[in-house]
Tab-separated table of N, CA and C and ligand atoms in Angstrom:
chain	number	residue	atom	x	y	z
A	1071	UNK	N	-6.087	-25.537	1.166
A	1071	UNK	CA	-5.111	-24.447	1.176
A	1071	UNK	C	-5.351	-23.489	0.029
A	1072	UNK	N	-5.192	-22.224	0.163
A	1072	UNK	CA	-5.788	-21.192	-0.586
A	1072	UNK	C	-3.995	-20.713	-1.423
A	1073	UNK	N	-4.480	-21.292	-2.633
A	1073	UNK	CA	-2.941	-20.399	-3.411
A	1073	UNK	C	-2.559	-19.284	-3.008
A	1074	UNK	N	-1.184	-18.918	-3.193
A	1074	UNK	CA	-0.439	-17.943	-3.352
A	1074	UNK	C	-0.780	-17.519	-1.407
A	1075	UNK	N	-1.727	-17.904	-0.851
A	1075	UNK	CA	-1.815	-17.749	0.982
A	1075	UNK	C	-0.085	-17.879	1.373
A	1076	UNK	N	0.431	-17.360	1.139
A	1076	UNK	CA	2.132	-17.262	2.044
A	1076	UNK	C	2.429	-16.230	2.102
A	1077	UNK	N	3.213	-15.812	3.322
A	1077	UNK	CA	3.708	-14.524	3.974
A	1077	UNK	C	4.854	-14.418	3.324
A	1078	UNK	N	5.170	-12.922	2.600
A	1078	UNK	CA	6.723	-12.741	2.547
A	1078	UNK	C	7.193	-11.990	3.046
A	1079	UNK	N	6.248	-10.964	3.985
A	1079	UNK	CA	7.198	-10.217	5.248
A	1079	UNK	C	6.272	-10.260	6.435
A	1080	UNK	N	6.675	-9.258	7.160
A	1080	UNK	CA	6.344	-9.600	8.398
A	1080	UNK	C	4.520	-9.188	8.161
A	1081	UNK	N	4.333	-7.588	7.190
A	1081	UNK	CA	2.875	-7.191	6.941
A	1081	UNK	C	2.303	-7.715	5.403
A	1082	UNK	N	2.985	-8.549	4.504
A	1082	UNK	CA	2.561	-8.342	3.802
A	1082	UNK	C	2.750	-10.227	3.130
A	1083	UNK	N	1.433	-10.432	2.458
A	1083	UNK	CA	1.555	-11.593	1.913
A	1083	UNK	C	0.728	-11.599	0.072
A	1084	UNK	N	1.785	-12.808	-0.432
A	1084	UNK	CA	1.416	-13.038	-1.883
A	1084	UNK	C	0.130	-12.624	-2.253
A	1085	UNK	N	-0.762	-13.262	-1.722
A	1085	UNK	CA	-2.073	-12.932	-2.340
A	1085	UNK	C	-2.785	-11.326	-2.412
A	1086	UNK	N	-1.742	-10.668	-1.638
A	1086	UNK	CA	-1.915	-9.344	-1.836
A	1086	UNK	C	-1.661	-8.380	-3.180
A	1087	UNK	N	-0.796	-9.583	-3.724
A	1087	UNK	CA	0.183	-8.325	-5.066
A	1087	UNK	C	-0.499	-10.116	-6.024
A	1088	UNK	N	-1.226	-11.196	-6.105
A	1088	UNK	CA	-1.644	-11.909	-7.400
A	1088	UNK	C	-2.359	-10.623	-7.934
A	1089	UNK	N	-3.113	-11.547	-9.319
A	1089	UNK	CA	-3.588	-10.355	-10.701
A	1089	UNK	C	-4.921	-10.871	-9.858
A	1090	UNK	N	-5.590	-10.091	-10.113
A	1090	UNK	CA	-7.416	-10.164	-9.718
A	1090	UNK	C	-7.731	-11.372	-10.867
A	1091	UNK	N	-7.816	-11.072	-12.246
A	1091	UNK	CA	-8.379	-12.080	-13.691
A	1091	UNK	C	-7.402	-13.381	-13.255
A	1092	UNK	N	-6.122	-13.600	-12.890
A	1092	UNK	CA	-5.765	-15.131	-13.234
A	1092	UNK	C	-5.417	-15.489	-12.215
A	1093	UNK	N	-4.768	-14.666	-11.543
A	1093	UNK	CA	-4.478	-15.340	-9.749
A	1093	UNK	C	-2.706	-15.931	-10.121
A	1094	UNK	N	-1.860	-14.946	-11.228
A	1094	UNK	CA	-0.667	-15.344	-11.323
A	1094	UNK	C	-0.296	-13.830	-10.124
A	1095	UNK	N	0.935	-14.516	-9.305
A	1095	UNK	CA	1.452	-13.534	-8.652
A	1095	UNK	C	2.705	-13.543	-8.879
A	1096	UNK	N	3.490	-12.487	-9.170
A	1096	UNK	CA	4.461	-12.098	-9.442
A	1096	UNK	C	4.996	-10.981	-8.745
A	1097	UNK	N	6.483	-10.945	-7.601
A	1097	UNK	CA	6.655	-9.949	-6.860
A	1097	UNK	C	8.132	-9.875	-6.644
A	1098	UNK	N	8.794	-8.585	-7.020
A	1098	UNK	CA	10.193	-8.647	-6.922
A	1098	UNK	C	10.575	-8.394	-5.368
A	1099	UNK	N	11.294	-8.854	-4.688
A	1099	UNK	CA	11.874	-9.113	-3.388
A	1099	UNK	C	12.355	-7.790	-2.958
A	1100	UNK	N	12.682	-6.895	-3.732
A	1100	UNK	CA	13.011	-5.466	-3.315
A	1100	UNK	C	11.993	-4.981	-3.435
A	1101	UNK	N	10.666	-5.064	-4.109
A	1101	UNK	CA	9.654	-4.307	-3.443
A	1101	UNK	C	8.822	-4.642	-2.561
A	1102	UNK	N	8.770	-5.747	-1.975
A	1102	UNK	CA	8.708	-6.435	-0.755
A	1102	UNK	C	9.219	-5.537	0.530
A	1103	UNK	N	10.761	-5.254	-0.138
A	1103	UNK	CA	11.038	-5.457	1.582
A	1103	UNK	C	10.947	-3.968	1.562
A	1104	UNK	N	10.932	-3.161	0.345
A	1104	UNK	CA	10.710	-1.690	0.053
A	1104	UNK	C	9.772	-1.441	0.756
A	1105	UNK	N	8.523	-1.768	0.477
A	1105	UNK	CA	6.964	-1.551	0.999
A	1105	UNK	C	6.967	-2.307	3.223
A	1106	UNK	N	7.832	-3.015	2.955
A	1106	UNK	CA	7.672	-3.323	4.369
A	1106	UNK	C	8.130	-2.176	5.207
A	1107	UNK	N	9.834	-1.817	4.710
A	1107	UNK	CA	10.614	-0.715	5.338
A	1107	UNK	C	9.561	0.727	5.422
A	1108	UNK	N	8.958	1.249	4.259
A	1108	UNK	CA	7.992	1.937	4.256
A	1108	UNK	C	6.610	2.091	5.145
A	1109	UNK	N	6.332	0.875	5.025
A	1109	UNK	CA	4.863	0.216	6.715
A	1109	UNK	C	5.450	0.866	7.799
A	1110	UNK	N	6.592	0.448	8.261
A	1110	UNK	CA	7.441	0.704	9.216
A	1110	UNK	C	7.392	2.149	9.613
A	1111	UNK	N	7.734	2.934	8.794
A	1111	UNK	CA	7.988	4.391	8.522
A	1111	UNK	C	6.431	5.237	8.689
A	1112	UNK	N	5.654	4.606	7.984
A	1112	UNK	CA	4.583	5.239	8.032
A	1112	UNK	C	3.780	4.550	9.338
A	1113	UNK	N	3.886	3.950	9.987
A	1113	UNK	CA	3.059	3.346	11.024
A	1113	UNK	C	1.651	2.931	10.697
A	1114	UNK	N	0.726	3.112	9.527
A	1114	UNK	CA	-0.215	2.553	9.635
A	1114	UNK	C	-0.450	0.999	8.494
A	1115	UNK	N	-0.823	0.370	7.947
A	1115	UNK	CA	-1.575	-0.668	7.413
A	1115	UNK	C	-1.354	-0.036	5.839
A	1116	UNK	N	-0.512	-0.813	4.994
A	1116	UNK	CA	-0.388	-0.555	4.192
A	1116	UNK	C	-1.399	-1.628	2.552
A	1117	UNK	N	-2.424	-1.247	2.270
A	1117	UNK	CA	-3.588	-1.256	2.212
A	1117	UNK	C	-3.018	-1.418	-0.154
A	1118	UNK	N	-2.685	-2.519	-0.352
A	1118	UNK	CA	-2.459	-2.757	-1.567
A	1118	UNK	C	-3.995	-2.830	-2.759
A	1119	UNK	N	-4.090	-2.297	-3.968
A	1119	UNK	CA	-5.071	-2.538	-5.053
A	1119	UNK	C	-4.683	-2.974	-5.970
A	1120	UNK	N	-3.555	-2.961	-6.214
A	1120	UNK	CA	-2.966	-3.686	-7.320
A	1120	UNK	C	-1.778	-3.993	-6.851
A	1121	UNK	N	-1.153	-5.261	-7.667
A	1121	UNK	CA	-0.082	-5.650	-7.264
A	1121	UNK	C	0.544	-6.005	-9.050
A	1122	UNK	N	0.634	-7.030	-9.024
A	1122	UNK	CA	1.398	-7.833	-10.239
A	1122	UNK	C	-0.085	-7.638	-10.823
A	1123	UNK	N	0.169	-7.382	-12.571
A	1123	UNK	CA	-0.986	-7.856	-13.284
A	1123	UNK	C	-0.649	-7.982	-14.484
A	1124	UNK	N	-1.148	-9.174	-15.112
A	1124	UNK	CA	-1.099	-10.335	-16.228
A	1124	UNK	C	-0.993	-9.111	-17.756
A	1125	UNK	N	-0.509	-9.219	-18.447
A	1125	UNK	CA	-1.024	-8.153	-19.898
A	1125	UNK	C	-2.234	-7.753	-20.085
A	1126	UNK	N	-3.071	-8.879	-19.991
A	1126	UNK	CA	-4.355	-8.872	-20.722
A	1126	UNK	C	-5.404	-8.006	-19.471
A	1127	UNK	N	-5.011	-8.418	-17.940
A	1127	UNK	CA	-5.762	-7.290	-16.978
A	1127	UNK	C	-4.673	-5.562	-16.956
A	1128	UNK	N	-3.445	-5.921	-16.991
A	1128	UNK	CA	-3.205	-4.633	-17.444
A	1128	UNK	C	-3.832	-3.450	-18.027
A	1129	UNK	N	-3.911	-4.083	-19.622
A	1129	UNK	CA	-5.090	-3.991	-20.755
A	1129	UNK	C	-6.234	-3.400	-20.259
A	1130	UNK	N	-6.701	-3.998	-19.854
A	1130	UNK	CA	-8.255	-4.348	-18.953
A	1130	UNK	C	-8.113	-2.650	-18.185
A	1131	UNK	N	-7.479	-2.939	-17.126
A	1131	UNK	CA	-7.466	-1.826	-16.372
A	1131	UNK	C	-6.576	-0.255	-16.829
A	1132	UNK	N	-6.717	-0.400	-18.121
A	1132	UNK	CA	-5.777	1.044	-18.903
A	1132	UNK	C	-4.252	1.332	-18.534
A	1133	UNK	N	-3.949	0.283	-17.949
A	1133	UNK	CA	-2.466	0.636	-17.548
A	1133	UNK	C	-1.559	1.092	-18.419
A	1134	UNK	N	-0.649	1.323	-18.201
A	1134	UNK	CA	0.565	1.496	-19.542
A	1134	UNK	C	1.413	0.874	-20.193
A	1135	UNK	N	1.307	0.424	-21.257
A	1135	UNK	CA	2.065	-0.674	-21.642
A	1135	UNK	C	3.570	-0.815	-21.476
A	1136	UNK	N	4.357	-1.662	-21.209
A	1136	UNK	CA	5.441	-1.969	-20.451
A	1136	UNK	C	5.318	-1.761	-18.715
A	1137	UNK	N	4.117	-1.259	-18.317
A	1137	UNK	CA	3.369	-1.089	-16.771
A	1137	UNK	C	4.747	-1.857	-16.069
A	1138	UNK	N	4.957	-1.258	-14.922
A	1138	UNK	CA	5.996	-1.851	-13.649
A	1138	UNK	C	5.121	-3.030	-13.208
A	1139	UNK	N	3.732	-3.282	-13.400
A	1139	UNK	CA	3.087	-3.984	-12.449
A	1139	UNK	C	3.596	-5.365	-12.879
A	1140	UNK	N	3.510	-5.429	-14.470
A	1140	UNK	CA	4.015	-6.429	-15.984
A	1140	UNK	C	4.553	-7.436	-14.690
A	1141	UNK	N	6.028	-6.753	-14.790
A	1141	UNK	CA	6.771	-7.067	-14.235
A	1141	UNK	C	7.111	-7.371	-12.348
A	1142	UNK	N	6.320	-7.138	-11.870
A	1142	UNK	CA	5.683	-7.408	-10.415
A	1142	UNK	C	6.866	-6.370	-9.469
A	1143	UNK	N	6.750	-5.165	-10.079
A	1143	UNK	CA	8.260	-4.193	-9.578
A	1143	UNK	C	7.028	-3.204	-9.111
A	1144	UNK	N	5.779	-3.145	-8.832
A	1144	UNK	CA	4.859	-2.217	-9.176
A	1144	UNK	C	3.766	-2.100	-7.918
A	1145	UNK	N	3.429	-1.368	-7.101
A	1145	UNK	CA	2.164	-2.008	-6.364
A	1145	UNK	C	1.361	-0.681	-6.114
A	1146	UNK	N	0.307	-0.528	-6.474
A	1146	UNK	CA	-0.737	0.816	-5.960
A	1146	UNK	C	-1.374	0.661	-4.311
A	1147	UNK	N	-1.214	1.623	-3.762
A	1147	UNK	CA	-1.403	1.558	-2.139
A	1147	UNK	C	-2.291	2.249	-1.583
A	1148	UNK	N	-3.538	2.399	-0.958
A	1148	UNK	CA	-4.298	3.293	-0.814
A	1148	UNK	C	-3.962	4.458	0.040
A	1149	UNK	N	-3.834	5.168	-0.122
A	1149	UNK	CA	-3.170	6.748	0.487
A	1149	UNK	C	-4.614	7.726	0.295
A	1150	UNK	N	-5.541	8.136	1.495
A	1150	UNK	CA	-6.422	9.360	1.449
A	1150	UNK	C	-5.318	10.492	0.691
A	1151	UNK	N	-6.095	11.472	0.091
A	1151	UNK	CA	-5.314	12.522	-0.915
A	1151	UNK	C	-4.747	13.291	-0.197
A	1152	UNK	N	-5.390	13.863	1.578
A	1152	UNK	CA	-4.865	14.236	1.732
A	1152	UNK	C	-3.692	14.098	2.468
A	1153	UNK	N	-3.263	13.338	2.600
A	1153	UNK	CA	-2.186	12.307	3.169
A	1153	UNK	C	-0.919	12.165	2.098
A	1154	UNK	N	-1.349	12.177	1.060
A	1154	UNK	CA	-0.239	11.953	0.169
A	1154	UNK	C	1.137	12.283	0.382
A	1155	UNK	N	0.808	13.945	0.393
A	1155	UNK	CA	2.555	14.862	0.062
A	1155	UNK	C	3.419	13.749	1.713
A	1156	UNK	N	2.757	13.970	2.793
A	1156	UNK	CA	4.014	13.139	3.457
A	1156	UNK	C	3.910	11.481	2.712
A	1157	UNK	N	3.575	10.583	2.451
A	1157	UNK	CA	4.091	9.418	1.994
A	1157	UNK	C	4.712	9.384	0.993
A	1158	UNK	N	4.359	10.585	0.237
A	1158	UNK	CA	5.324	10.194	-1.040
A	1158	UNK	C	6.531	10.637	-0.726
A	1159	UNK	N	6.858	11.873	0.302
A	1159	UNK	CA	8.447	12.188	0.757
A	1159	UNK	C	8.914	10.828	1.762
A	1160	UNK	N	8.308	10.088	2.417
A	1160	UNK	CA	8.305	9.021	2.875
A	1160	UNK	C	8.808	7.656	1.651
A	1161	UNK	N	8.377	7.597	0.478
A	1161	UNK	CA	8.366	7.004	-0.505
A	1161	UNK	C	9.874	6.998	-1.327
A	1162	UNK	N	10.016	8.584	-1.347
A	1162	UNK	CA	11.001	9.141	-1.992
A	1162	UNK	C	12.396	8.672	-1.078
A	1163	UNK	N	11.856	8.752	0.421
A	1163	UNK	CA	13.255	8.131	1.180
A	1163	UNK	C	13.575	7.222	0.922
A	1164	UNK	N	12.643	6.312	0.916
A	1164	UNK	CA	12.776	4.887	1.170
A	1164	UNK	C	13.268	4.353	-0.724
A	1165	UNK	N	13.106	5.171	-1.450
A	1165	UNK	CA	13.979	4.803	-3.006
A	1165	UNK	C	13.355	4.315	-3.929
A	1166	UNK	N	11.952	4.227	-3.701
A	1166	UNK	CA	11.132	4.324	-4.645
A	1166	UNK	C	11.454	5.173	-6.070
A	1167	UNK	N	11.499	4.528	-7.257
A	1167	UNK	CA	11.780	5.613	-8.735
A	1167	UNK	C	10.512	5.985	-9.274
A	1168	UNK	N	9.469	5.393	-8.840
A	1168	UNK	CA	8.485	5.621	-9.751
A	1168	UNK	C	7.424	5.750	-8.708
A	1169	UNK	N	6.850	6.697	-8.478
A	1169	UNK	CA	5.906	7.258	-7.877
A	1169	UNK	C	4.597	8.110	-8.321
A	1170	UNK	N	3.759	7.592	-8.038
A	1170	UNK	CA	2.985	8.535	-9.115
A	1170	UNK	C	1.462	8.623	-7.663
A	1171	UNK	N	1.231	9.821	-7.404
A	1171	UNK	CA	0.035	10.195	-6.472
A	1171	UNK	C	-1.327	10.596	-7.209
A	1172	UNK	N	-2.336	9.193	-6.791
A	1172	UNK	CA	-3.381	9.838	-7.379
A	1172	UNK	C	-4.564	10.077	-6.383
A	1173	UNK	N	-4.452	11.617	-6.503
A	1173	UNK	CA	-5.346	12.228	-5.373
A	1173	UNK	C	-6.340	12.077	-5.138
A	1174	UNK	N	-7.538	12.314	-7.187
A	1174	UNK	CA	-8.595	12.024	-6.746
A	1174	UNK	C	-9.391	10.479	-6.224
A	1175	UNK	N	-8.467	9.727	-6.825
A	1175	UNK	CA	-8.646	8.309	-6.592
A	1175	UNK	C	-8.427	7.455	-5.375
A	1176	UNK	N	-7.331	8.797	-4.055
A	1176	UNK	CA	-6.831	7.904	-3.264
A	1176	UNK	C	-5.701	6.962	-3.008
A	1177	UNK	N	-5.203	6.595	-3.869
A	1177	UNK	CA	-3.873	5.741	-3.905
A	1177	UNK	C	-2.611	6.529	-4.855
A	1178	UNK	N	-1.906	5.643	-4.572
A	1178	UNK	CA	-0.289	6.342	-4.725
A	1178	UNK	C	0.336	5.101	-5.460
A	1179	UNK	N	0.889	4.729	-6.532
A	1179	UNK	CA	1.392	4.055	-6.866
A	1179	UNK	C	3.106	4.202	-6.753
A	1180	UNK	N	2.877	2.794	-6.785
A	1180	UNK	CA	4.828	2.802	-6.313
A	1180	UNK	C	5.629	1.940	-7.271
A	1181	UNK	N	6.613	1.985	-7.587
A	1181	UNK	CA	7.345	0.908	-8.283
A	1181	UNK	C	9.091	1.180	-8.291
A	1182	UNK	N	9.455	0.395	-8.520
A	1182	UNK	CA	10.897	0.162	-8.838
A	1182	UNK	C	11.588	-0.265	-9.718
A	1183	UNK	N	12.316	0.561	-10.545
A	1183	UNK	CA	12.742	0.380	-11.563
A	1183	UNK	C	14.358	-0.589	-11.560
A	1184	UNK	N	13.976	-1.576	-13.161
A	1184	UNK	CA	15.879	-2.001	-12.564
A	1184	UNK	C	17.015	-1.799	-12.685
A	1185	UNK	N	17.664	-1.861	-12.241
A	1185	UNK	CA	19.158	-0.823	-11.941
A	1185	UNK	C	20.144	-1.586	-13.206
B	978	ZN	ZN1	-4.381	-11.880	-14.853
B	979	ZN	ZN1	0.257	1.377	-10.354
């Protein structure tokens, strides 16, 4: 049996949002069902690069310290650039606080901040 291999929605499972360096996964349940409601909305395959990541790959990957990812509130999604402006108004419905579109790179990061 392959760790963290469990479904927590209908498109999306743990091993999608573990850290690449340690294989700890960490995922808050509202961005779960955030990113599912969102799949939904957008109709295609919602295509995760980062999910939860450890300090030290944080680090690693230039993130920002106190990063949403830290905290598994955080997930980067691959979005073509030019695709963006509708997912992120898509994003913005669905209550996403932290949104950030990166064009030349392709993905759109998402997160949720706590209330
Ligand atoms: Zn790690
Ligand atoms: Zn991110």
């Amino acid at each position: 049996m392959r760790i963290n291999d469990f479904r927590l929605s209908e498109h999306f499972n743990l091993r999608e949002f573990q850290c690449p360096c340690c294989h700890t996964a960490r995922v808050h349940p509202r961005l779960v069902r955030m990113l599912e409601s969102l799949r939904e909305e957008w109709g295609d395959p919602l295509f995760l690069t980062s999910g939860y990541r450890c300090v030290s790959h944080n680090r690693e990957v230039g993130g920002v310290e106190g990063s949403l990812h830290i905290l598994g509130q955080a997930a980067d999604v691959v979005v073509y650039g030019p695709k963006q402006p509708r997912f992120v108004q898509l994003a913005r419905q669905e209550g996403f606080t932290s949104i950030l579109p990166d064009y030349e790179r392709n993905y759109v990061h998402l997160g949720i901040r706590n209330e």
